[in-house]
CSV table of C-alpha atoms in Angstrom, one decimal:
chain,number,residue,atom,x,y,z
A,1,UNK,CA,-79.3,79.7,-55.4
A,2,UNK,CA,-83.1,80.0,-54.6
A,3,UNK,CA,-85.1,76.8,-55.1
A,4,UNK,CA,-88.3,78.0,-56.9
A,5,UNK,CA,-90.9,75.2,-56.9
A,6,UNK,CA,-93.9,75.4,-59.7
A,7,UNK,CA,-97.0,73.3,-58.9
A,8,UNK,CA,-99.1,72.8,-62.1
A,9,UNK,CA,-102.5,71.3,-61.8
A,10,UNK,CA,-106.1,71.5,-63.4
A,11,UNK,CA,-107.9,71.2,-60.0
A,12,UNK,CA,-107.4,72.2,-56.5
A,13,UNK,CA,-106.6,75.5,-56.8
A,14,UNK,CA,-109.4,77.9,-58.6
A,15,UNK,CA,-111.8,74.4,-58.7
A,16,UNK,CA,-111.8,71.3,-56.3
A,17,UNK,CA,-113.9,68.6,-57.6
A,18,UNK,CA,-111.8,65.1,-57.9
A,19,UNK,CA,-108.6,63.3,-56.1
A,20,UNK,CA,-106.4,65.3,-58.6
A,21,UNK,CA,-107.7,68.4,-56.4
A,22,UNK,CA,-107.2,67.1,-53.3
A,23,UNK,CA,-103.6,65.8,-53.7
A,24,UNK,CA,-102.5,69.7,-54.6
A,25,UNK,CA,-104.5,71.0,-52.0
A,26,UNK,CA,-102.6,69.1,-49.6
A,27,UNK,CA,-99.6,70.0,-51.4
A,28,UNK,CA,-100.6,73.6,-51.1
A,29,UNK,CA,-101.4,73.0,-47.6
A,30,UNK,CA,-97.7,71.1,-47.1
A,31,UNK,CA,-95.7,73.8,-48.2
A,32,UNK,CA,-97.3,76.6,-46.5
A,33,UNK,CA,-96.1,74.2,-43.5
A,34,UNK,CA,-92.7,73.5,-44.8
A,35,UNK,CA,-91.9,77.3,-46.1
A,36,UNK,CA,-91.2,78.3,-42.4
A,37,UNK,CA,-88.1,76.2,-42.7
A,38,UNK,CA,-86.9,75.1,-46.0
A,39,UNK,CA,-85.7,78.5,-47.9
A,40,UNK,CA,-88.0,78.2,-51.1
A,41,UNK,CA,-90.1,80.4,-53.1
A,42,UNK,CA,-93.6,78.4,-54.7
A,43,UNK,CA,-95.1,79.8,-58.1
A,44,UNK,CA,-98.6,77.9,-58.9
A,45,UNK,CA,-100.2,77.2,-62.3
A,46,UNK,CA,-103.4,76.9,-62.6
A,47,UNK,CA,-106.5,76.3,-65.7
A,48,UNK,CA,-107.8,79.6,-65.5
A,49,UNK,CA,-111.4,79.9,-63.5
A,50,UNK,CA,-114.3,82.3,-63.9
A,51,UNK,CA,-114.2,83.8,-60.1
A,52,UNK,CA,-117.9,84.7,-60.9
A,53,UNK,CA,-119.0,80.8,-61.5
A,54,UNK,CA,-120.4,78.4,-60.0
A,55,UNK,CA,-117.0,76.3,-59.8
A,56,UNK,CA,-114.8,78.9,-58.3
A,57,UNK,CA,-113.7,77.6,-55.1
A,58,UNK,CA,-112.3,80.4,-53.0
A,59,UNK,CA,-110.7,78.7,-50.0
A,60,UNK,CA,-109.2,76.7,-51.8
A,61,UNK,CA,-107.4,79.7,-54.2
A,62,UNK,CA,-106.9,82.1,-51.1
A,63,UNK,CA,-104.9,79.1,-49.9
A,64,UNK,CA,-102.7,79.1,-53.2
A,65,UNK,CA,-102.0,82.7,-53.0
A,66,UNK,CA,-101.4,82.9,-49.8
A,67,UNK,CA,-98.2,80.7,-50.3
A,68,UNK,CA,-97.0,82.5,-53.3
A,69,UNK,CA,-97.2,85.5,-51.4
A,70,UNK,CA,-95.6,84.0,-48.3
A,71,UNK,CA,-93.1,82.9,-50.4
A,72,UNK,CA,-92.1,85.2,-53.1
A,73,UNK,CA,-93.5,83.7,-56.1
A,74,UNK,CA,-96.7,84.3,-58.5
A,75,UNK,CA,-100.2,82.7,-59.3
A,76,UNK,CA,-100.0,81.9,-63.1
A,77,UNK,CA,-103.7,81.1,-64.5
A,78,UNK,CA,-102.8,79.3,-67.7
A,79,UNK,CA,-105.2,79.6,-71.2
A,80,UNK,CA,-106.9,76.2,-72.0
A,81,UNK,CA,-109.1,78.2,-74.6
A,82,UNK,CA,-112.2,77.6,-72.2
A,83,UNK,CA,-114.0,80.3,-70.0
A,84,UNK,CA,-113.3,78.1,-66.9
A,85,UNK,CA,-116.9,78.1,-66.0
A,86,UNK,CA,-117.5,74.3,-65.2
A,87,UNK,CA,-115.6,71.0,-64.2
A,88,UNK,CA,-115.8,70.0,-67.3
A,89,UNK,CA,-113.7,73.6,-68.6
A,90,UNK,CA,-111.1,72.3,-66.0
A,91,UNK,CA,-110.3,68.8,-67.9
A,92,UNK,CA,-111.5,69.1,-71.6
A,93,UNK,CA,-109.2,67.2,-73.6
A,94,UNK,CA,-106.3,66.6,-75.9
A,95,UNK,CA,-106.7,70.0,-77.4
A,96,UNK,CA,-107.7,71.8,-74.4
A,97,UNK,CA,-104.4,70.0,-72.9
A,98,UNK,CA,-101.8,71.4,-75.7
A,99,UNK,CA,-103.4,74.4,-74.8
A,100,UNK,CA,-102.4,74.9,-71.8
A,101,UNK,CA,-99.3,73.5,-71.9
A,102,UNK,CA,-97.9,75.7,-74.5
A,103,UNK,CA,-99.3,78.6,-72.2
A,104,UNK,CA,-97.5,77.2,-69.5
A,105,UNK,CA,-94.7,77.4,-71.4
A,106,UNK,CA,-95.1,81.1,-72.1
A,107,UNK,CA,-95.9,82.0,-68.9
A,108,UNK,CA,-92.8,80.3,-67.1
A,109,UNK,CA,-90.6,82.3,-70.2
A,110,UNK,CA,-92.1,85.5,-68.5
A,111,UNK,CA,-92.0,84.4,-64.8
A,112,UNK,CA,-88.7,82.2,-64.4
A,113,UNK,CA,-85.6,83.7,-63.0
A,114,UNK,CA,-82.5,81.6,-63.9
A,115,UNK,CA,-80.8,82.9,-61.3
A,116,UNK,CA,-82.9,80.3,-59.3
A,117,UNK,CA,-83.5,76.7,-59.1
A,118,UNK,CA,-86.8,76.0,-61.0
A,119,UNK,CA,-88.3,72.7,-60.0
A,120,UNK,CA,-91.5,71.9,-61.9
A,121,UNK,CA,-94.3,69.2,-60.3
A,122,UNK,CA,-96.9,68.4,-63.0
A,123,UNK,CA,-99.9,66.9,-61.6
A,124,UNK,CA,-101.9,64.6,-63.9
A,125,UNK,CA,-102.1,63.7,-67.7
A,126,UNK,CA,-103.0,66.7,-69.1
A,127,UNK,CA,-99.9,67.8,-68.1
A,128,UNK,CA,-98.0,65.4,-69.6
A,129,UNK,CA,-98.3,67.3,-72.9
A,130,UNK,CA,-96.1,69.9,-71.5
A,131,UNK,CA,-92.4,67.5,-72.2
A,132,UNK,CA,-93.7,68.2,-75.9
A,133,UNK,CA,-93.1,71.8,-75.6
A,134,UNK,CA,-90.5,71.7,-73.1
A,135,UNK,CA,-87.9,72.9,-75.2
A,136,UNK,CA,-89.2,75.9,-75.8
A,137,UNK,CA,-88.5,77.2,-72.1
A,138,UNK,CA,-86.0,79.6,-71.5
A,139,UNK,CA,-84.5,77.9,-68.8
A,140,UNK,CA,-83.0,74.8,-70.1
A,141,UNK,CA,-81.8,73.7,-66.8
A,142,UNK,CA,-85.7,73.4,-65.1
A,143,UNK,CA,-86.5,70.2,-63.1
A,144,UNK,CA,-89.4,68.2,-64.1
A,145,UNK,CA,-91.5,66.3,-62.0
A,146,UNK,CA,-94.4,64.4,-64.5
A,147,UNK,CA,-97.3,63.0,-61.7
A,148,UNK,CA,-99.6,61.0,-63.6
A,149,UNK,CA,-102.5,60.1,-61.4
A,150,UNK,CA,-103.9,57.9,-64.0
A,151,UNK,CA,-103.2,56.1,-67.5
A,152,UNK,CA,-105.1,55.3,-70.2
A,153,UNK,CA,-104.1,51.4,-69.9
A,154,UNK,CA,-105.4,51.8,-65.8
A,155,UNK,CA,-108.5,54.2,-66.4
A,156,UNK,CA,-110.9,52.9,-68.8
A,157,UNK,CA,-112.5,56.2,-69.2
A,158,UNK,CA,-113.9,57.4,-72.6
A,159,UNK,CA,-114.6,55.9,-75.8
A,160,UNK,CA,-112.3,53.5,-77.3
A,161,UNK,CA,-110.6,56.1,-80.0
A,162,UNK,CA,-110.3,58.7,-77.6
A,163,UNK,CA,-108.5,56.0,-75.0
A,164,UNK,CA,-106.2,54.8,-77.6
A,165,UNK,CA,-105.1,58.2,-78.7
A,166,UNK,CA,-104.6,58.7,-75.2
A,167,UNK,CA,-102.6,55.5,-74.9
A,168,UNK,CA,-100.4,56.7,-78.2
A,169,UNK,CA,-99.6,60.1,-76.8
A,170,UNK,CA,-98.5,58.2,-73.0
A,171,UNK,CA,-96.2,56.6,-74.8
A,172,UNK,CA,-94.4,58.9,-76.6
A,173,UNK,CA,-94.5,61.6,-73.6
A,174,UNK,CA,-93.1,58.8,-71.3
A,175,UNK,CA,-90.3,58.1,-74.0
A,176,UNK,CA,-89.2,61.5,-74.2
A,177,UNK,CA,-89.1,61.7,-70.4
A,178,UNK,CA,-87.4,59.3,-70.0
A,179,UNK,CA,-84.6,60.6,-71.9
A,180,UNK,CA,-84.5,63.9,-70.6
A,181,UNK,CA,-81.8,63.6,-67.9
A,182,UNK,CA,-83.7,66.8,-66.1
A,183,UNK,CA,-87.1,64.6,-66.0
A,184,UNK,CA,-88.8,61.9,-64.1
A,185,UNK,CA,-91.8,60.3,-63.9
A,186,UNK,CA,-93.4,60.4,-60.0
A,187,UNK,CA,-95.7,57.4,-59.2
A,188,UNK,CA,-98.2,57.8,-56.4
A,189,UNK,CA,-97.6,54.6,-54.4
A,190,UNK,CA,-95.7,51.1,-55.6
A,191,UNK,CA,-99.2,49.2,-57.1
A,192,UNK,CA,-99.2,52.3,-59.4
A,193,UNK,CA,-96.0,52.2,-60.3
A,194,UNK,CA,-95.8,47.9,-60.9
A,195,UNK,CA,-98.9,49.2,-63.6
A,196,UNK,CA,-97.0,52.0,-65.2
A,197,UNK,CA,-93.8,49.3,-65.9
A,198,UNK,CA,-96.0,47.3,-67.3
A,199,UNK,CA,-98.3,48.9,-69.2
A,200,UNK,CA,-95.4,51.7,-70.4
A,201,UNK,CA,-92.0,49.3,-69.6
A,202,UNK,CA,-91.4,52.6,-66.9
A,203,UNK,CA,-88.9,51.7,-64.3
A,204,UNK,CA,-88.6,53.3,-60.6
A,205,UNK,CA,-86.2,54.3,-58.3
A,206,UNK,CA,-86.5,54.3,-54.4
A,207,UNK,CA,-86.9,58.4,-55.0
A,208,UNK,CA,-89.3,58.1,-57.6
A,209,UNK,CA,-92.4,58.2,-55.0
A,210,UNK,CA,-94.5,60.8,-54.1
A,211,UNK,CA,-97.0,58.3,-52.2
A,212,UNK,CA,-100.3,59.7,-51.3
A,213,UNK,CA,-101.5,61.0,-47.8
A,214,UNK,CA,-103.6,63.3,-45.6
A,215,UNK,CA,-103.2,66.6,-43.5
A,216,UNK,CA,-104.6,65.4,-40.6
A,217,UNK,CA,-105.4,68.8,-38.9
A,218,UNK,CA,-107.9,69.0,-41.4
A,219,UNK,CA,-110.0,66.3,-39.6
A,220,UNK,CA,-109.7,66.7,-36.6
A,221,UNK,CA,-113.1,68.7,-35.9
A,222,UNK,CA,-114.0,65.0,-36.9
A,223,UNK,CA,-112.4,62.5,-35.3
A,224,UNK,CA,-112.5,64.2,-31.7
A,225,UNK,CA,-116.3,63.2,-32.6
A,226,UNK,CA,-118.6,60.4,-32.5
A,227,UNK,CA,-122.4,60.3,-34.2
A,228,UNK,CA,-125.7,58.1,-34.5
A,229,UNK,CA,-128.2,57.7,-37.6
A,230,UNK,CA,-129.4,60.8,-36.0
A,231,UNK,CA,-127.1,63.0,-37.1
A,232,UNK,CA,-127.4,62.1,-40.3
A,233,UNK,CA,-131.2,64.0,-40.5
A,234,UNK,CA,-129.8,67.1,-41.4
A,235,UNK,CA,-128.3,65.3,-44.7
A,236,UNK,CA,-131.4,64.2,-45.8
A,237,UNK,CA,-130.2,60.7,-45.0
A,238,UNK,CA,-133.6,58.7,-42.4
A,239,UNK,CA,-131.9,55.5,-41.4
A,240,UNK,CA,-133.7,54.0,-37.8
A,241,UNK,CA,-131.5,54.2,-35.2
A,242,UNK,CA,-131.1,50.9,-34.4
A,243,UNK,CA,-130.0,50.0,-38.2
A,244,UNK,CA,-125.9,49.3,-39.4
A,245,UNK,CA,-124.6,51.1,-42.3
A,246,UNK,CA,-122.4,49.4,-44.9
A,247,UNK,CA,-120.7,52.6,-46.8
A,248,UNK,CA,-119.0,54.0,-49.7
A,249,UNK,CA,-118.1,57.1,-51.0
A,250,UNK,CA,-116.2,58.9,-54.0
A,251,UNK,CA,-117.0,60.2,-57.3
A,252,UNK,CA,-119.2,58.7,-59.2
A,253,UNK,CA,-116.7,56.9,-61.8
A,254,UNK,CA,-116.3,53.6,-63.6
A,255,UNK,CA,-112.9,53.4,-61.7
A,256,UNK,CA,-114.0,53.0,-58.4
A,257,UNK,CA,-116.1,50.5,-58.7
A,258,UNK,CA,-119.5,51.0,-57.0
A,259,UNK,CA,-121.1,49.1,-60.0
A,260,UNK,CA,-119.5,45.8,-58.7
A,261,UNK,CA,-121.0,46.7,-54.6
A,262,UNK,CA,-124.3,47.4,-56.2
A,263,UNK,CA,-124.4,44.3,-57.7
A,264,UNK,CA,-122.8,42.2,-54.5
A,265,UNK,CA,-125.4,44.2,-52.1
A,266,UNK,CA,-128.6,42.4,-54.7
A,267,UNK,CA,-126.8,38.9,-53.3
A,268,UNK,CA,-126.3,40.3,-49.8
A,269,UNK,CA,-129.3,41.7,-48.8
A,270,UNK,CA,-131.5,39.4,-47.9
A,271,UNK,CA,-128.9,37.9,-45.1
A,272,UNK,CA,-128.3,41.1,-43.6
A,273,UNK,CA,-131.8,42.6,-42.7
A,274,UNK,CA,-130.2,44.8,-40.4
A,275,UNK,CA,-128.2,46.6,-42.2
A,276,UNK,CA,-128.7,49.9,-45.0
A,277,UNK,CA,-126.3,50.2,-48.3
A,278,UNK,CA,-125.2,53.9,-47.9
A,279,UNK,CA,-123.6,55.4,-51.0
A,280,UNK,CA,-122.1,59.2,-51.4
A,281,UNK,CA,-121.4,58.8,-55.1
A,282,UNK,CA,-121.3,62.8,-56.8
A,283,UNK,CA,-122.0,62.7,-60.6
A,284,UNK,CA,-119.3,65.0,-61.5
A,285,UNK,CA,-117.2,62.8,-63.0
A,286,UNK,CA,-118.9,63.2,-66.7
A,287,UNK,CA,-119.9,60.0,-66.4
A,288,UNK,CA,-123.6,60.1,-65.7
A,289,UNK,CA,-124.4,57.0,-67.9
A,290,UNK,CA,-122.4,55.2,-65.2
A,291,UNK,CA,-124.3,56.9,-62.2
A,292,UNK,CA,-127.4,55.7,-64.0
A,293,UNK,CA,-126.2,52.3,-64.0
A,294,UNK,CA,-125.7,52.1,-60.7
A,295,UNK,CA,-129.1,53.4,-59.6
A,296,UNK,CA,-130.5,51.4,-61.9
A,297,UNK,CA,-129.1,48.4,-60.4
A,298,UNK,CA,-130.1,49.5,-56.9
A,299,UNK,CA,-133.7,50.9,-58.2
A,300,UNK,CA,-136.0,48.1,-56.3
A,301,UNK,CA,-133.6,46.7,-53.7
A,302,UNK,CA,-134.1,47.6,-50.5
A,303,UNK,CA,-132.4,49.7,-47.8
A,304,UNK,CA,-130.1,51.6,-50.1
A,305,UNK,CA,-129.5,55.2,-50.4
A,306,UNK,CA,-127.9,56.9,-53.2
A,307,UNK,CA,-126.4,60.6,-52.4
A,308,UNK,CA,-125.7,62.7,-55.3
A,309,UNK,CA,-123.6,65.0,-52.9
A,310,UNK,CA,-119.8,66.2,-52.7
A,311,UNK,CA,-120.1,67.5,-49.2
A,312,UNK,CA,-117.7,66.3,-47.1
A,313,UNK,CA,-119.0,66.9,-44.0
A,314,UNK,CA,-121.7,63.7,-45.0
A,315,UNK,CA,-118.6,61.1,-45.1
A,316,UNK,CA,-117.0,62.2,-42.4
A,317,UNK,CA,-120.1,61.9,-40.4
A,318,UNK,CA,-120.6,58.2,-41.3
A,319,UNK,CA,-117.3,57.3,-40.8
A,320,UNK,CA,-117.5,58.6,-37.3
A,321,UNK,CA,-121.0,57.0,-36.4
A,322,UNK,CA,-121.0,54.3,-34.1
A,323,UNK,CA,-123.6,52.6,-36.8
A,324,UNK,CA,-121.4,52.2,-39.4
A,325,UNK,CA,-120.3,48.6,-39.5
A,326,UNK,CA,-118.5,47.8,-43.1
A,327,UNK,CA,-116.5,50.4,-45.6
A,328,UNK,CA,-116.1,49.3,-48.5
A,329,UNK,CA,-112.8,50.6,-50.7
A,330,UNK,CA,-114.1,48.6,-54.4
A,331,UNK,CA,-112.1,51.0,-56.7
A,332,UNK,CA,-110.8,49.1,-59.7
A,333,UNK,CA,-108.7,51.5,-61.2
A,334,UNK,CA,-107.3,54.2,-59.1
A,335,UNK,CA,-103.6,54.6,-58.6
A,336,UNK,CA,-103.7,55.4,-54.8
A,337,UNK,CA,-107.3,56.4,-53.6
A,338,UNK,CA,-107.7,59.0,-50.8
A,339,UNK,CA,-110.6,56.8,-49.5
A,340,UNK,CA,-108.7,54.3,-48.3
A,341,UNK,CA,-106.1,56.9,-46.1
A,342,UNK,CA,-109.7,58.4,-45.2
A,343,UNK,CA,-111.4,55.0,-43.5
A,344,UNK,CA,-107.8,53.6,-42.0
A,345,UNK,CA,-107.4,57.7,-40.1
A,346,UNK,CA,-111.2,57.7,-39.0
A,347,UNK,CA,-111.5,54.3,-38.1
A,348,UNK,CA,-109.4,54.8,-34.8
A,349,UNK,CA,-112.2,53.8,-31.7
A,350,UNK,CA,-115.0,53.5,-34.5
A,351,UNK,CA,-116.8,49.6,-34.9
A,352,UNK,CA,-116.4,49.2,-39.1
A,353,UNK,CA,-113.7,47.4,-40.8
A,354,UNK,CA,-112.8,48.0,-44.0
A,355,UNK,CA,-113.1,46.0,-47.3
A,356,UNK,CA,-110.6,46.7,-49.9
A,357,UNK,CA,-109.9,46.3,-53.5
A,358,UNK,CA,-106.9,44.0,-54.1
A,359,UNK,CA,-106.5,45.2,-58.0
A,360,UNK,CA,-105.5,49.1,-57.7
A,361,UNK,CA,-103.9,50.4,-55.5
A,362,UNK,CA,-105.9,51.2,-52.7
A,363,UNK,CA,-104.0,48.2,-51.3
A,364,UNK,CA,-101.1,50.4,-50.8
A,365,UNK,CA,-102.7,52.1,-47.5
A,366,UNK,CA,-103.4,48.3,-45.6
A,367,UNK,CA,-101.8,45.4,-44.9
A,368,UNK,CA,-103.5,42.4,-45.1
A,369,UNK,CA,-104.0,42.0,-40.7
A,370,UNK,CA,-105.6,45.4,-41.4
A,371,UNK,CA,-108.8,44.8,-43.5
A,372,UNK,CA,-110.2,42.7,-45.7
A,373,UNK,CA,-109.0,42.1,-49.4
A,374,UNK,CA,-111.2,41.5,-52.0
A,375,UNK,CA,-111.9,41.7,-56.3
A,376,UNK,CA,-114.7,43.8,-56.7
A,377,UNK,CA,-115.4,42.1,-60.1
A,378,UNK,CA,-115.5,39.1,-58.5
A,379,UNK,CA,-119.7,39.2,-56.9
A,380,UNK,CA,-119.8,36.7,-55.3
A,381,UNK,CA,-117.2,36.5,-53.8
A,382,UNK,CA,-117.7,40.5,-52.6
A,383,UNK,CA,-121.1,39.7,-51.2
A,384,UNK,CA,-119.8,36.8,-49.0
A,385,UNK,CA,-116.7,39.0,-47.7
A,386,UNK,CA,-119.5,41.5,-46.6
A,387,UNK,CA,-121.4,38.7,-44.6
A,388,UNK,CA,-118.5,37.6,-43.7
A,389,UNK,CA,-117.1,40.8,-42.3
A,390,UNK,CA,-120.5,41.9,-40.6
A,391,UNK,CA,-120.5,38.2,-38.6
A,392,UNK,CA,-116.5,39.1,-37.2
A,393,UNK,CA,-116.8,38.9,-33.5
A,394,UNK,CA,-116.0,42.1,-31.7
A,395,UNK,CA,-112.3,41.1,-30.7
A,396,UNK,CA,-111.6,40.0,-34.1
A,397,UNK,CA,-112.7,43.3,-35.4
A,398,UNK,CA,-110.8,45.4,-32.4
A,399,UNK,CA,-107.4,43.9,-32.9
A,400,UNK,CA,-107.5,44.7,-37.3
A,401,UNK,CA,-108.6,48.3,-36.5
A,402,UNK,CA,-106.3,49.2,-33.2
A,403,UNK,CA,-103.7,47.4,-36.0
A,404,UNK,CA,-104.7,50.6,-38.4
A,405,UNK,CA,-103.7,53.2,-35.7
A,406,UNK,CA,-100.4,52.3,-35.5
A,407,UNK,CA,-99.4,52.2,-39.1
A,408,UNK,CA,-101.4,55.6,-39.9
A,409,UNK,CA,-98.6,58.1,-39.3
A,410,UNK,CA,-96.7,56.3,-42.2
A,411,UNK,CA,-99.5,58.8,-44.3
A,412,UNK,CA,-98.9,62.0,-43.0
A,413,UNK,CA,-98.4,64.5,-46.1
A,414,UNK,CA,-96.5,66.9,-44.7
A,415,UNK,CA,-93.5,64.3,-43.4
A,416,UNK,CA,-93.7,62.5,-47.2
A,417,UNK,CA,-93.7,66.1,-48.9
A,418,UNK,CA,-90.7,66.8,-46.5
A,419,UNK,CA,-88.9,63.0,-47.6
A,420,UNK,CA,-89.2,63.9,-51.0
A,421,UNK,CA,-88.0,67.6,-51.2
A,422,UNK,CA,-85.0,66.9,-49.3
A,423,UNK,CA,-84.3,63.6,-51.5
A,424,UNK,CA,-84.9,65.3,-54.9
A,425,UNK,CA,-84.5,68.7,-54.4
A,426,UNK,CA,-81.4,69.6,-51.9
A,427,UNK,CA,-79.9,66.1,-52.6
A,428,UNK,CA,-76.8,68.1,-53.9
C-alpha cells in the first residue's frame, strides 16, 4: 500500500510571507530529498493564489509542483471565498477558515485513492477547522497530523472577542482530536508543547514532535561569506565602518517582541556609543499599529534603523558581517522561531552572541553555555544583558559560539523530517 502524504498549508506554497511559510517550504524542500528513497506519493493543498498578483510567489509553487509531479500526486488550490490577491486573502479568518476546510474536504473526496495510505499534515490554526468536517471524507481510515504553530492562549493577536472565540473553537477542535484514534496533535518543539498542556490540558508523546529546523543548502551562498558595514550600501542601510551592530529581525508582530528591545535600547544607548540598533522588522503581519509603536518609540533615539523589508538577503548579510556584535532573539510568543536556528547556523566563525528570550520557545534552539537568556518584558534587565554581552571578552565569547557549532546539526530538517516519517508513518 502506497503512502500518500497531503501537506495543507495557507503559506509557502502559492505565497511566502510568515514562519508558517517557511516551515512548508522546508517541508516541500525535505521531501523532494527524501522521495528518492522512501516509496511515497505527496499531494499539496494550498489557499488558492491569483498567479497574476502581487503575492504570487513562483519559486516557491514550482517547487510544490515539482514534488507532486516527481511523486505522483496533485496540487489542490482550495476555495477560501477570497481572490487570493494579498497576505491578508491567505489568513482571513474564522469564516474564511470553514471555508477552506470544507473545500479541502471536497477536494480530498475527488483526489484520494483508498487503495493508498492517506496521511494528512495540517499546518497552522486555520486548519484546525478541518477535524470539524472530517467526517465527511470518504476515506475514513486518513491519518491526521493537526500542526498548530500558534494558540490563541500563546498569541495575543486580535481583539479580545475575536481571541476568545478563537480560544472556544481550540478547545473544542483539540477535544475532538483527541478522541479521534486516527488524529494527533504535532507540537513544534517541547516549550510549545509544556504551553499547549497547559493552556488546553494536551498531553505528548516522545512521537508527537515535529521540532523546527533549516535546509542548510539553502545558506550556504551565505555562510561560505564574510561582510563589513559596506556591504550593507546596497540595502540602503549607511552605518560607518568602524561602528557594531546590535540586530534583530522578523515580522513585525506583537509576538516577537521588538517593542520590549526598543524600549531596553532608550536605557542602553548612552553606554554603548559605539554601537547602531539594526532592526529588519516587515509590516506584513496586519499589525501596523504595532510597527508604529515601535518607531514611535525609536523616533528621536539615536543610531537606530528601522527596515520595512522581507528580503532576505539583508539578514543574512548582517549575520555574516564581522560588525555585528549582539543578536537579539526577544520573541515573546512564538512556539519555535526560525530566528533563533538562523543566528546559532550563521554564527559559526562570526564575533556576535546571541540574546534570547527565556518565555517562548526560542529557548528550544540553545542551551544555556550557548547564549544569553533573558525576559524581554523585563527592560531593565534586557538593556543590562546587552551591556553586558557587548563587554564579554573575546574568549568568553569564542568558547559560547564554537559551543553553537557543535549542537547545530541536531536542526537539520531533512534528518527530523526523516525521524518523524519513519516513527509515524512506516511504524507498522
Amino acid at each position: 500500500m502506497k503512502k500518500h502524504i497531503i501537506i495543507a498549508t495557507y503559506d509557502g506554497i502559492g505565497t511566502y510571507y510568515s514562519g508558517v511559510g517557511t516551515i512548508a517550504k522546508n517541508i516541500i524542500d525535505s521531501l523532494t530529498i527524501l522521495s528518492d528513497k522512501l516509496d511515497i506519493k505527496v499531494s499539496i493543498a494550498y489557499i488558492n493564489v491569483d498567479k497574476k498578483s502581487e503575492v504570487f510567489n513562483k519559486e516557491c509553487f514550482d517547487s510544490a509542483n515539482n514534488l507532486t509531479t516527481k511523486t505522483g500526486g496533485k496540487m489542490i488550490p482550495l476555495c477560501n471565498t477570497t481572490k487570493g490577491q494579498s497576505e491578508w486573502d491567505m489568513w482571513r479568518s474564522f469564516d474564511e477558515w470553514r471555508f477552506a476546510c470544507a473545500s479541502l474536504v471536497t477536494a480530498l473526496n475527488l483526489t484520494l485513492d483508498e487503495k493508498d495510505e492517506n496521511i494528512i499534515i495540517l499546518n497552522d490554526t486555520p486548519f484546525l477547522f478541518f477535524s470539524g468536517y472530517k467526517d465527511l471524507v470518504s476515506d475514513k481510515n486518513l491519518k491526521c497530523f493537526y500542526f498548530p504553530l500558534s494558540t490563541g492562549e500563546n498569541h495575543a493577536f486580535g481583539n479580545e472577542e475575536w481571541r476568545n472565540n478563537r480560544i472556544k473553537a481550540e478547545n473544542g477542535f483539540f477535544k475532538m482530536i483527541q478522541t479521534d484514534p486516527n488524529s494527533k496533535v504535532i507540537s513544534l518543539g517541547e516549550k510549545f508543547a509544556e504551553r499547549m498542556n497547559q493552556d488546553y490540558g494536551l498531553t505528548f508523546e516522545e512521537n508527537d514532535y515535529l521540532q523546527n529546523g533549516l535546509c542548510f543548502d539553502k545558506y550556504e551562498n551565505f555562510l561560505d561569506n564574510k561582510f563589513s558595514n559596506q556591504d550593507l550600501q546596497k540595502y540602503g542601510v549607511k552605518i560607518e565602518e568602524d561602528k557594531k551592530i546590535i540586530f534583530a529581525w522578523g515580522r513585525c508582530s506583537i509576538a516577537k517582541g521588538f517593542k520590549e528591545l526598543a524600549l531596553a535600547w532608550v536605557k542602553a544607548h548612552k553606554l554603548l556609543p559605539n554601537h547602531y540598533l539594526l532592526l529588519q522588522i516587515p509590516n506584513n503581519s496586519g499589525e501596523t499599529d504595532y510597527f508604529n509603536e515601535v518607531k514611535g518609540i525609536l523616533e528621536n533615539i539615536p543610531r537606530v534603523i528601522i527596515l520595512n523589508d522581507f528580503n532576505p538577503d539583508i539578514w543574512k548579510t548582517v549575520l555574516r558581517n564581522k560588525n555585528t556584535d549582539v543578536v537579539c532573539i526577544p520573541s515573546l510568543m512564538d512556539p519555535f522561531p526560525h530566528t533563533s536556528i538562523e543566528a546559532k547556523l550563521f554564527s559559526k566563525d562570526m564575533n556576535f552572541i546571541t540574546i534570547i528570550s527565556d518565555v517562548d520557545g526560542a529557548v528550544d534552539a540553545f542551551k544555556e553555555d550557548e547564549c544569553i537568556y533573558v525576559d524581554p518584558k523585563d527592560i531593565k534587565t534586557f538593556a543590562d544583558k546587552i551591556i553586558e554581552v557587548i563587554n564579554l571578552d573575546n574568549s568568553q565569547k569564542r568558547e559560547m559560539i564554537d559551543k553553537n557549532i557543535q549542537t547545530i546539526q541536531n536542526f537539520n530538517f531533512p534528518k527530523i523530517l526523516e525521524k518523524f516519517i519513519n516513527l509515524n508513518l512506516f511504524e507498522n
